[in-house]
PDB file of C-alpha atoms in Angstrom:
ATOM      1  CA  MET H   1     -68.345 -13.442-129.724  1.00  0.00           C
ATOM      2  CA  LYS H   2     -68.361  -9.628-129.813  1.00  0.00           C
ATOM      3  CA  VAL H   3     -67.255  -6.703-127.632  1.00  0.00           C
ATOM      4  CA  ILE H   4     -70.235  -4.670-126.375  1.00  0.00           C
ATOM      5  CA  ASN H   5     -68.326  -2.188-124.264  1.00  0.00           C
ATOM      6  CA  ILE H   6     -64.805  -1.376-123.054  1.00  0.00           C
ATOM      7  CA  SER H   7     -64.619   0.358-119.688  1.00  0.00           C
ATOM      8  CA  ARG H   8     -60.848   0.448-119.340  1.00  0.00           C
ATOM      9  CA  ALA H   9     -57.764  -0.227-121.485  1.00  0.00           C
ATOM     10  CA  ASP H  10     -54.120   0.616-120.859  1.00  0.00           C
ATOM     11  CA  GLU H  11     -50.581  -0.731-120.538  1.00  0.00           C
ATOM     12  CA  GLY H  12     -48.144  -0.485-117.663  1.00  0.00           C
ATOM     13  CA  TYR H  13     -46.785  -1.841-114.388  1.00  0.00           C
ATOM     14  CA  THR H  14     -49.030  -2.889-111.537  1.00  0.00           C
ATOM     15  CA  HIS H  15     -49.171  -0.617-108.500  1.00  0.00           C
ATOM     16  CA  LYS H  16     -47.395  -1.405-105.235  1.00  0.00           C
ATOM     17  CA  ASN H  17     -48.959  -4.327-103.304  1.00  0.00           C
ATOM     18  CA  TRP H  18     -51.051  -5.323-106.321  1.00  0.00           C
ATOM     19  CA  PHE H  19     -53.299  -8.007-104.864  1.00  0.00           C
ATOM     20  CA  TYR H  20     -56.933  -8.584-105.809  1.00  0.00           C
ATOM     21  CA  LYS H  21     -58.536 -11.215-103.620  1.00  0.00           C
ATOM     22  CA  ASN H  22     -61.797 -12.970-104.513  1.00  0.00           C
ATOM     23  CA  ILE H  23     -62.601 -10.858-107.583  1.00  0.00           C
ATOM     24  CA  TYR H  24     -66.147 -11.229-108.906  1.00  0.00           C
ATOM     25  CA  VAL H  25     -66.820  -8.993-111.909  1.00  0.00           C
ATOM     26  CA  ASN H  26     -69.424  -8.564-114.658  1.00  0.00           C
ATOM     27  CA  PHE H  27     -66.855  -7.953-117.405  1.00  0.00           C
ATOM     28  CA  SER H  28     -63.933  -9.850-118.916  1.00  0.00           C
ATOM     29  CA  MET H  29     -60.428  -8.875-117.809  1.00  0.00           C
ATOM     30  CA  ILE H  30     -58.118  -9.413-120.781  1.00  0.00           C
ATOM     31  CA  TYR H  31     -54.377  -9.404-120.042  1.00  0.00           C
ATOM     32  CA  TYR H  32     -51.382  -9.637-122.339  1.00  0.00           C
ATOM     33  CA  ILE H  33     -48.300 -10.437-120.230  1.00  0.00           C
ATOM     34  CA  ILE H  34     -45.168  -8.517-121.248  1.00  0.00           C
ATOM     35  CA  ASP H  35     -42.904  -9.005-118.236  1.00  0.00           C
ATOM     36  CA  GLY H  36     -42.846  -9.700-114.515  1.00  0.00           C
ATOM     37  CA  THR H  37     -44.314 -12.438-112.334  1.00  0.00           C
ATOM     38  CA  ALA H  38     -47.993 -12.775-111.479  1.00  0.00           C
ATOM     39  CA  TYR H  39     -50.416 -15.504-110.483  1.00  0.00           C
ATOM     40  CA  TYR H  40     -54.078 -16.401-111.012  1.00  0.00           C
ATOM     41  CA  ASN H  41     -55.870 -18.525-108.414  1.00  0.00           C
ATOM     42  CA  ASP H  42     -59.345 -20.063-108.363  1.00  0.00           C
ATOM     43  CA  GLU H  43     -60.973 -23.186-106.950  1.00  0.00           C
ATOM     44  CA  LYS H  44     -59.002 -25.341-109.401  1.00  0.00           C
ATOM     45  CA  GLY H  45     -55.593 -24.100-108.258  1.00  0.00           C
ATOM     46  CA  THR H  46     -52.936 -21.511-109.074  1.00  0.00           C
ATOM     47  CA  ILE H  47     -51.221 -20.789-112.381  1.00  0.00           C
ATOM     48  CA  LEU H  48     -48.258 -18.593-113.231  1.00  0.00           C
ATOM     49  CA  LEU H  49     -49.153 -15.999-115.875  1.00  0.00           C
ATOM     50  CA  LYS H  50     -46.638 -16.557-118.685  1.00  0.00           C
ATOM     51  CA  LYS H  51     -44.881 -13.906-120.757  1.00  0.00           C
ATOM     52  CA  ASN H  52     -46.178 -13.426-124.315  1.00  0.00           C
ATOM     53  CA  HIS H  53     -49.514 -15.037-123.423  1.00  0.00           C
ATOM     54  CA  ILE H  54     -53.045 -13.639-123.507  1.00  0.00           C
ATOM     55  CA  TYR H  55     -55.305 -14.418-120.551  1.00  0.00           C
ATOM     56  CA  ILE H  56     -59.038 -13.811-120.395  1.00  0.00           C
ATOM     57  CA  PHE H  57     -60.444 -14.161-116.889  1.00  0.00           C
ATOM     58  CA  PRO H  58     -63.998 -15.422-116.431  1.00  0.00           C
ATOM     59  CA  VAL H  59     -67.091 -13.361-115.715  1.00  0.00           C
ATOM     60  CA  LYS H  60     -69.050 -13.904-112.484  1.00  0.00           C
ATOM     61  CA  LYS H  61     -66.579 -16.438-111.071  1.00  0.00           C
ATOM     62  CA  THR H  62     -64.477 -15.799-107.991  1.00  0.00           C
ATOM     63  CA  PHE H  63     -60.716 -15.660-108.499  1.00  0.00           C
ATOM     64  CA  THR H  64     -57.612 -13.959-107.079  1.00  0.00           C
ATOM     65  CA  LEU H  65     -54.814 -12.087-108.899  1.00  0.00           C
ATOM     66  CA  TYR H  66     -51.482 -10.999-107.460  1.00  0.00           C
ATOM     67  CA  ASP H  67     -47.910 -10.382-108.545  1.00  0.00           C
ATOM     68  CA  ASN H  68     -44.459 -10.731-107.031  1.00  0.00           C
ATOM     69  CA  PRO H  69     -43.591  -7.308-105.520  1.00  0.00           C
ATOM     70  CA  ASN H  70     -39.941  -7.976-106.339  1.00  0.00           C
ATOM     71  CA  ASN H  71     -40.778  -8.508-110.020  1.00  0.00           C
ATOM     72  CA  GLN H  72     -43.793  -6.323-110.850  1.00  0.00           C
ATOM     73  CA  LEU H  73     -46.124  -7.353-113.635  1.00  0.00           C
ATOM     74  CA  TYR H  74     -45.935  -5.281-116.817  1.00  0.00           C
ATOM     75  CA  HIS H  75     -48.982  -5.916-118.996  1.00  0.00           C
ATOM     76  CA  THR H  76     -51.527  -4.687-121.499  1.00  0.00           C
ATOM     77  CA  TYR H  77     -54.998  -4.906-119.995  1.00  0.00           C
ATOM     78  CA  ILE H  78     -58.565  -4.397-121.190  1.00  0.00           C
ATOM     79  CA  HIS H  79     -61.833  -4.566-119.267  1.00  0.00           C
ATOM     80  CA  ALA H  80     -64.462  -5.563-121.805  1.00  0.00           C
ATOM     81  CA  THR H  81     -68.092  -6.622-121.777  1.00  0.00           C
ATOM     82  CA  THR H  82     -68.689  -9.303-124.396  1.00  0.00           C
ATOM     83  CA  SER H  83     -71.678 -11.117-125.815  1.00  0.00           C
ATOM     84  CA  PRO H  84     -71.900 -13.917-124.924  1.00  0.00           C
ATOM     85  CA  SER H  85     -69.978 -13.686-121.641  1.00  0.00           C
ATOM     86  CA  ILE H  86     -66.703 -15.582-121.232  1.00  0.00           C
ATOM     87  CA  ASN H  87     -67.248 -18.064-118.422  1.00  0.00           C
ATOM     88  CA  SER H  88     -63.930 -19.915-118.176  1.00  0.00           C
ATOM     89  CA  LEU H  89     -60.256 -19.014-118.015  1.00  0.00           C
ATOM     90  CA  ILE H  90     -58.589 -18.746-121.441  1.00  0.00           C
ATOM     91  CA  GLU H  91     -54.822 -18.898-121.991  1.00  0.00           C
ATOM     92  CA  ILE H  92     -53.300 -18.393-125.467  1.00  0.00           C
ATOM     93  CA  ASP H  93     -49.626 -18.363-126.490  1.00  0.00           C
ATOM     94  CA  VAL H  94     -49.149 -15.260-128.676  1.00  0.00           C
ATOM     95  CA  GLU H  95     -45.487 -15.801-129.574  1.00  0.00           C
ATOM     96  CA  ASN H  96     -46.268 -18.911-131.636  1.00  0.00           C
ATOM     97  CA  THR H  97     -49.394 -17.459-133.254  1.00  0.00           C
ATOM     98  CA  PRO H  98     -48.469 -14.903-135.975  1.00  0.00           C
ATOM     99  CA  PHE H  99     -52.003 -13.525-136.366  1.00  0.00           C
ATOM    100  CA  LEU H 100     -52.350 -12.796-132.657  1.00  0.00           C
ATOM    101  CA  LYS H 101     -48.783 -11.486-132.424  1.00  0.00           C
ATOM    102  CA  ASP H 102     -49.462  -8.894-135.143  1.00  0.00           C
ATOM    103  CA  THR H 103     -52.842  -7.931-133.673  1.00  0.00           C
ATOM    104  CA  ILE H 104     -51.399  -7.492-130.173  1.00  0.00           C
ATOM    105  CA  SER H 105     -48.613  -5.342-131.651  1.00  0.00           C
ATOM    106  CA  LEU H 106     -51.196  -2.998-133.170  1.00  0.00           C
ATOM    107  CA  LEU H 107     -53.300  -3.020-130.000  1.00  0.00           C
ATOM    108  CA  ARG H 108     -50.273  -1.990-127.915  1.00  0.00           C
ATOM    109  CA  LYS H 109     -49.412   0.761-130.392  1.00  0.00           C
ATOM    110  CA  TYR H 110     -52.808   2.431-130.114  1.00  0.00           C
ATOM    111  CA  ILE H 111     -54.016   1.525-126.620  1.00  0.00           C
ATOM    112  CA  SER H 112     -52.594   4.682-125.023  1.00  0.00           C
ATOM    113  CA  THR H 113     -54.744   6.867-127.310  1.00  0.00           C
ATOM    114  CA  ALA H 114     -57.812   5.952-125.216  1.00  0.00           C
ATOM    115  CA  ASP H 115     -59.725   5.422-128.456  1.00  0.00           C
ATOM    116  CA  TYR H 116     -61.855   2.587-127.120  1.00  0.00           C
ATOM    117  CA  ASN H 117     -63.653   2.056-130.444  1.00  0.00           C
ATOM    118  CA  LEU H 118     -60.303   1.284-132.059  1.00  0.00           C
ATOM    119  CA  VAL H 119     -59.284  -0.908-129.130  1.00  0.00           C
ATOM    120  CA  ALA H 120     -62.611  -2.777-129.426  1.00  0.00           C
ATOM    121  CA  ASN H 121     -61.823  -3.565-133.074  1.00  0.00           C
ATOM    122  CA  PHE H 122     -58.511  -5.168-132.120  1.00  0.00           C
ATOM    123  CA  VAL H 123     -60.107  -7.091-129.249  1.00  0.00           C
ATOM    124  CA  ASN H 124     -62.823  -8.351-131.610  1.00  0.00           C
ATOM    125  CA  LEU H 125     -60.112  -9.678-133.929  1.00  0.00           C
ATOM    126  CA  ILE H 126     -58.453 -11.463-131.000  1.00  0.00           C
ATOM    127  CA  LEU H 127     -61.746 -12.955-129.821  1.00  0.00           C
ATOM    128  CA  TYR H 128     -62.645 -14.008-133.364  1.00  0.00           C
ATOM    129  CA  TYR H 129     -59.397 -15.932-133.675  1.00  0.00           C
ATOM    130  CA  ILE H 130     -59.684 -17.547-130.245  1.00  0.00           C
ATOM    131  CA  PHE H 131     -63.299 -18.631-130.627  1.00  0.00           C
ATOM    132  CA  THR H 132     -63.112 -19.780-134.260  1.00  0.00           C
ATOM    133  CA  GLU H 133     -59.613 -20.949-135.181  1.00  0.00           C
ATOM    134  CA  LYS H 134     -58.794 -22.230-131.701  1.00  0.00           C
ATOM    135  CA  ALA H 135     -62.227 -23.799-131.285  1.00  0.00           C
ATOM    136  CA  ILE H 136     -61.760 -25.753-134.504  1.00  0.00           C
ATOM    137  CA  GLU H 137     -58.278 -26.801-133.414  1.00  0.00           C
ATOM    138  CA  SER H 138     -59.458 -27.987-129.995  1.00  0.00           C
ATOM    139  CA  ASN H 139     -62.134 -30.143-131.586  1.00  0.00           C
ATOM    140  CA  THR H 140     -59.550 -32.009-133.641  1.00  0.00           C
ATOM    141  CA  LYS H 141     -57.124 -32.982-130.883  1.00  0.00           C
ATOM    142  CA  ASN H 142     -55.890 -36.571-130.933  1.00  0.00           C
ATOM    143  CA  PRO H 143     -58.224 -38.717-128.760  1.00  0.00           C
ATOM    144  CA  ILE H 144     -55.236 -40.567-127.252  1.00  0.00           C
ATOM    145  CA  ALA H 145     -53.686 -37.247-126.194  1.00  0.00           C
ATOM    146  CA  ILE H 146     -57.027 -36.152-124.677  1.00  0.00           C
ATOM    147  CA  GLU H 147     -57.364 -39.433-122.768  1.00  0.00           C
ATOM    148  CA  LEU H 148     -53.759 -39.199-121.584  1.00  0.00           C
ATOM    149  CA  LYS H 149     -54.300 -35.642-120.320  1.00  0.00           C
ATOM    150  CA  LYS H 150     -57.466 -36.725-118.504  1.00  0.00           C
ATOM    151  CA  TYR H 151     -55.598 -39.594-116.849  1.00  0.00           C
ATOM    152  CA  ILE H 152     -52.834 -37.248-115.634  1.00  0.00           C
ATOM    153  CA  ASP H 153     -55.372 -34.678-114.359  1.00  0.00           C
ATOM    154  CA  GLU H 154     -57.144 -37.360-112.346  1.00  0.00           C
ATOM    155  CA  ASN H 155     -53.938 -38.867-110.913  1.00  0.00           C
ATOM    156  CA  ILE H 156     -51.787 -35.853-109.999  1.00  0.00           C
ATOM    157  CA  ASN H 157     -51.272 -37.245-106.485  1.00  0.00           C
ATOM    158  CA  LYS H 158     -49.853 -40.486-107.873  1.00  0.00           C
ATOM    159  CA  LYS H 159     -46.363 -41.176-109.202  1.00  0.00           C
ATOM    160  CA  ILE H 160     -46.457 -40.883-112.998  1.00  0.00           C
ATOM    161  CA  ASN H 161     -43.622 -41.566-115.421  1.00  0.00           C
ATOM    162  CA  LEU H 162     -43.308 -42.634-119.046  1.00  0.00           C
ATOM    163  CA  GLU H 163     -42.937 -46.294-118.065  1.00  0.00           C
ATOM    164  CA  ASN H 164     -46.309 -46.520-116.317  1.00  0.00           C
ATOM    165  CA  LEU H 165     -47.973 -44.411-119.029  1.00  0.00           C
ATOM    166  CA  ASN H 166     -46.553 -46.817-121.585  1.00  0.00           C
ATOM    167  CA  LYS H 167     -48.112 -49.757-119.716  1.00  0.00           C
ATOM    168  CA  LYS H 168     -51.415 -47.952-119.149  1.00  0.00           C
ATOM    169  CA  PHE H 169     -51.937 -46.892-122.780  1.00  0.00           C
ATOM    170  CA  SER H 170     -50.043 -49.645-124.630  1.00  0.00           C
ATOM    171  CA  TYR H 171     -48.172 -47.192-126.852  1.00  0.00           C
ATOM    172  CA  SER H 172     -44.443 -46.594-127.032  1.00  0.00           C
ATOM    173  CA  LYS H 173     -42.969 -43.808-124.896  1.00  0.00           C
ATOM    174  CA  ALA H 174     -41.831 -42.014-128.050  1.00  0.00           C
ATOM    175  CA  HIS H 175     -45.358 -42.140-129.541  1.00  0.00           C
ATOM    176  CA  LEU H 176     -46.995 -40.850-126.332  1.00  0.00           C
ATOM    177  CA  ASN H 177     -44.462 -38.027-126.128  1.00  0.00           C
ATOM    178  CA  ARG H 178     -44.971 -37.084-129.764  1.00  0.00           C
ATOM    179  CA  ILE H 179     -48.782 -36.952-129.824  1.00  0.00           C
ATOM    180  CA  PHE H 180     -49.082 -35.220-126.461  1.00  0.00           C
ATOM    181  CA  LYS H 181     -46.545 -32.535-127.378  1.00  0.00           C
ATOM    182  CA  LYS H 182     -48.230 -31.979-130.732  1.00  0.00           C
ATOM    183  CA  ASN H 183     -51.591 -31.416-129.042  1.00  0.00           C
ATOM    184  CA  PHE H 184     -50.590 -29.626-125.812  1.00  0.00           C
ATOM    185  CA  ASN H 185     -47.158 -28.106-126.611  1.00  0.00           C
ATOM    186  CA  LYS H 186     -45.352 -30.020-123.870  1.00  0.00           C
ATOM    187  CA  SER H 187     -44.508 -33.624-123.048  1.00  0.00           C
ATOM    188  CA  PRO H 188     -46.854 -35.592-120.734  1.00  0.00           C
ATOM    189  CA  ILE H 189     -44.229 -35.522-117.959  1.00  0.00           C
ATOM    190  CA  GLU H 190     -43.722 -31.770-118.335  1.00  0.00           C
ATOM    191  CA  TYR H 191     -47.494 -31.355-118.087  1.00  0.00           C
ATOM    192  CA  TYR H 192     -47.639 -33.648-115.027  1.00  0.00           C
ATOM    193  CA  ASN H 193     -44.839 -31.736-113.292  1.00  0.00           C
ATOM    194  CA  ASP H 194     -46.495 -28.363-114.025  1.00  0.00           C
ATOM    195  CA  LYS H 195     -49.844 -29.562-112.632  1.00  0.00           C
ATOM    196  CA  ARG H 196     -48.143 -30.944-109.505  1.00  0.00           C
ATOM    197  CA  LEU H 197     -46.549 -27.567-108.818  1.00  0.00           C
ATOM    198  CA  GLU H 198     -49.845 -25.753-109.375  1.00  0.00           C
ATOM    199  CA  LEU H 199     -51.519 -28.112-106.887  1.00  0.00           C
ATOM    200  CA  SER H 200     -48.660 -27.614-104.435  1.00  0.00           C
ATOM    201  CA  ILE H 201     -49.544 -23.894-104.175  1.00  0.00           C
ATOM    202  CA  LYS H 202     -53.025 -24.867-103.018  1.00  0.00           C
ATOM    203  CA  TYR H 203     -51.432 -27.041-100.334  1.00  0.00           C
ATOM    204  CA  LEU H 204     -49.043 -24.243 -99.296  1.00  0.00           C
ATOM    205  CA  LEU H 205     -52.000 -21.887 -98.857  1.00  0.00           C
ATOM    206  CA  GLU H 206     -53.561 -24.571 -96.640  1.00  0.00           C
ATOM    207  CA  ASN H 207     -50.425 -24.292 -94.430  1.00  0.00           C
ATOM    208  CA  LYS H 208     -49.025 -27.682 -95.338  1.00  0.00           C
ATOM    209  CA  SER H 209     -45.256 -28.015 -94.995  1.00  0.00           C
ATOM    210  CA  SER H 210     -42.854 -28.622 -97.881  1.00  0.00           C
ATOM    211  CA  LYS H 211     -42.116 -32.029 -96.370  1.00  0.00           C
ATOM    212  CA  ASP H 212     -45.804 -33.003 -96.345  1.00  0.00           C
ATOM    213  CA  ILE H 213     -46.301 -31.676 -99.888  1.00  0.00           C
ATOM    214  CA  SER H 214     -43.282 -33.575-101.198  1.00  0.00           C
ATOM    215  CA  ILE H 215     -44.807 -36.796 -99.824  1.00  0.00           C
ATOM    216  CA  MET H 216     -48.331 -36.019-101.052  1.00  0.00           C
ATOM    217  CA  LEU H 217     -47.120 -35.216-104.573  1.00  0.00           C
ATOM    218  CA  ASN H 218     -44.453 -37.930-104.824  1.00  0.00           C
ATOM    219  CA  TYR H 219     -41.293 -35.834-104.874  1.00  0.00           C
ATOM    220  CA  ALA H 220     -38.141 -37.745-103.926  1.00  0.00           C
ATOM    221  CA  THR H 221     -37.288 -35.262-101.133  1.00  0.00           C
ATOM    222  CA  PRO H 222     -38.506 -31.896 -99.821  1.00  0.00           C
ATOM    223  CA  ALA H 223     -35.401 -30.370-101.445  1.00  0.00           C
ATOM    224  CA  ALA H 224     -36.412 -31.837-104.829  1.00  0.00           C
ATOM    225  CA  TYR H 225     -39.855 -30.228-104.455  1.00  0.00           C
ATOM    226  CA  SER H 226     -38.364 -26.888-103.383  1.00  0.00           C
ATOM    227  CA  ASN H 227     -35.932 -26.870-106.333  1.00  0.00           C
ATOM    228  CA  ALA H 228     -38.705 -27.680-108.825  1.00  0.00           C
ATOM    229  CA  PHE H 229     -40.915 -24.950-107.346  1.00  0.00           C
ATOM    230  CA  LYS H 230     -38.135 -22.357-107.523  1.00  0.00           C
ATOM    231  CA  MET H 231     -37.301 -23.297-111.115  1.00  0.00           C
ATOM    232  CA  LYS H 232     -40.926 -22.714-112.189  1.00  0.00           C
ATOM    233  CA  TYR H 233     -41.972 -19.758-110.022  1.00  0.00           C
ATOM    234  CA  GLY H 234     -38.660 -18.017-109.280  1.00  0.00           C
ATOM    235  CA  LEU H 235     -39.108 -18.327-105.492  1.00  0.00           C
ATOM    236  CA  SER H 236     -38.721 -21.173-103.016  1.00  0.00           C
ATOM    237  CA  PRO H 237     -41.984 -22.358-101.379  1.00  0.00           C
ATOM    238  CA  CYS H 238     -40.888 -20.620 -98.160  1.00  0.00           C
ATOM    239  CA  ARG H 239     -40.156 -17.293 -99.899  1.00  0.00           C
ATOM    240  CA  TYR H 240     -43.411 -17.590-101.840  1.00  0.00           C
ATOM    241  CA  MET H 241     -45.408 -17.849 -98.617  1.00  0.00           C
ATOM    242  CA  GLU H 242     -43.442 -14.973 -97.051  1.00  0.00           C
ATOM    243  CA  THR H 243     -44.361 -12.835-100.079  1.00  0.00           C
ATOM    244  CA  ILE H 244     -48.054 -13.756 -99.747  1.00  0.00           C
ATOM    245  CA  GLU H 245     -48.035 -12.941 -96.011  1.00  0.00           C
ATOM    246  CA  LYS H 246     -46.321  -9.600 -96.674  1.00  0.00           C
ATOM    247  CA  ILE H 247     -48.963  -8.675 -99.280  1.00  0.00           C
ATOM    248  CA  ASN H 248     -51.816  -9.683 -96.974  1.00  0.00           C
ATOM    249  CA  ASN H 249     -50.522  -7.648 -94.006  1.00  0.00           C
TER     250      ASN H 249
END
């Protein structure tokens, strides 16, 4: 994996009404999230872009990017052509990865110089780490954790808790928690709850009500769904949709 060309690189806040719908580009958009609230959406659903994370958005795949106008995104961003092309979304936690943390620090220090050759060197270091160290790590994940994740992904619309996972996989709740957290940095129930909320955004954009979504995704009440949504995204489902409508108009 190598950078062939950088067409743009900078750091700052997004402009007013920052909303890119159905992007389809021939280069990789590399973002390091410093502050603010922003979202990425594709055919698989919507994710919140997390602080202190690197995101690389795919080439030649349609997706949408937007932020919360009340909490503008502040980010480091690079538009880079790579060989080979990056064809799937990549998310990496920088805070818990010393090598990437140091490299991002240097990248941010020099990015305003507009010396794209220097920026390309830092990006190459980041890509090298992601596609070598992380690739090796992903190939050695615990097979039980992988199977558990697959089961959750395929059953998001069903009620999942540690008791039924314990019965399904015949391992203790403590063991399932431990191996899943070691491999995916969160418990299986935390992962399940995050995926439910991501799916709920898809349903909101399809004009389904909070009541319908709470039933479809097995929340105890619409209020329980709304509270969980607000805790993760900083807005209630209703306010989220109002924000989207305001941006679109």
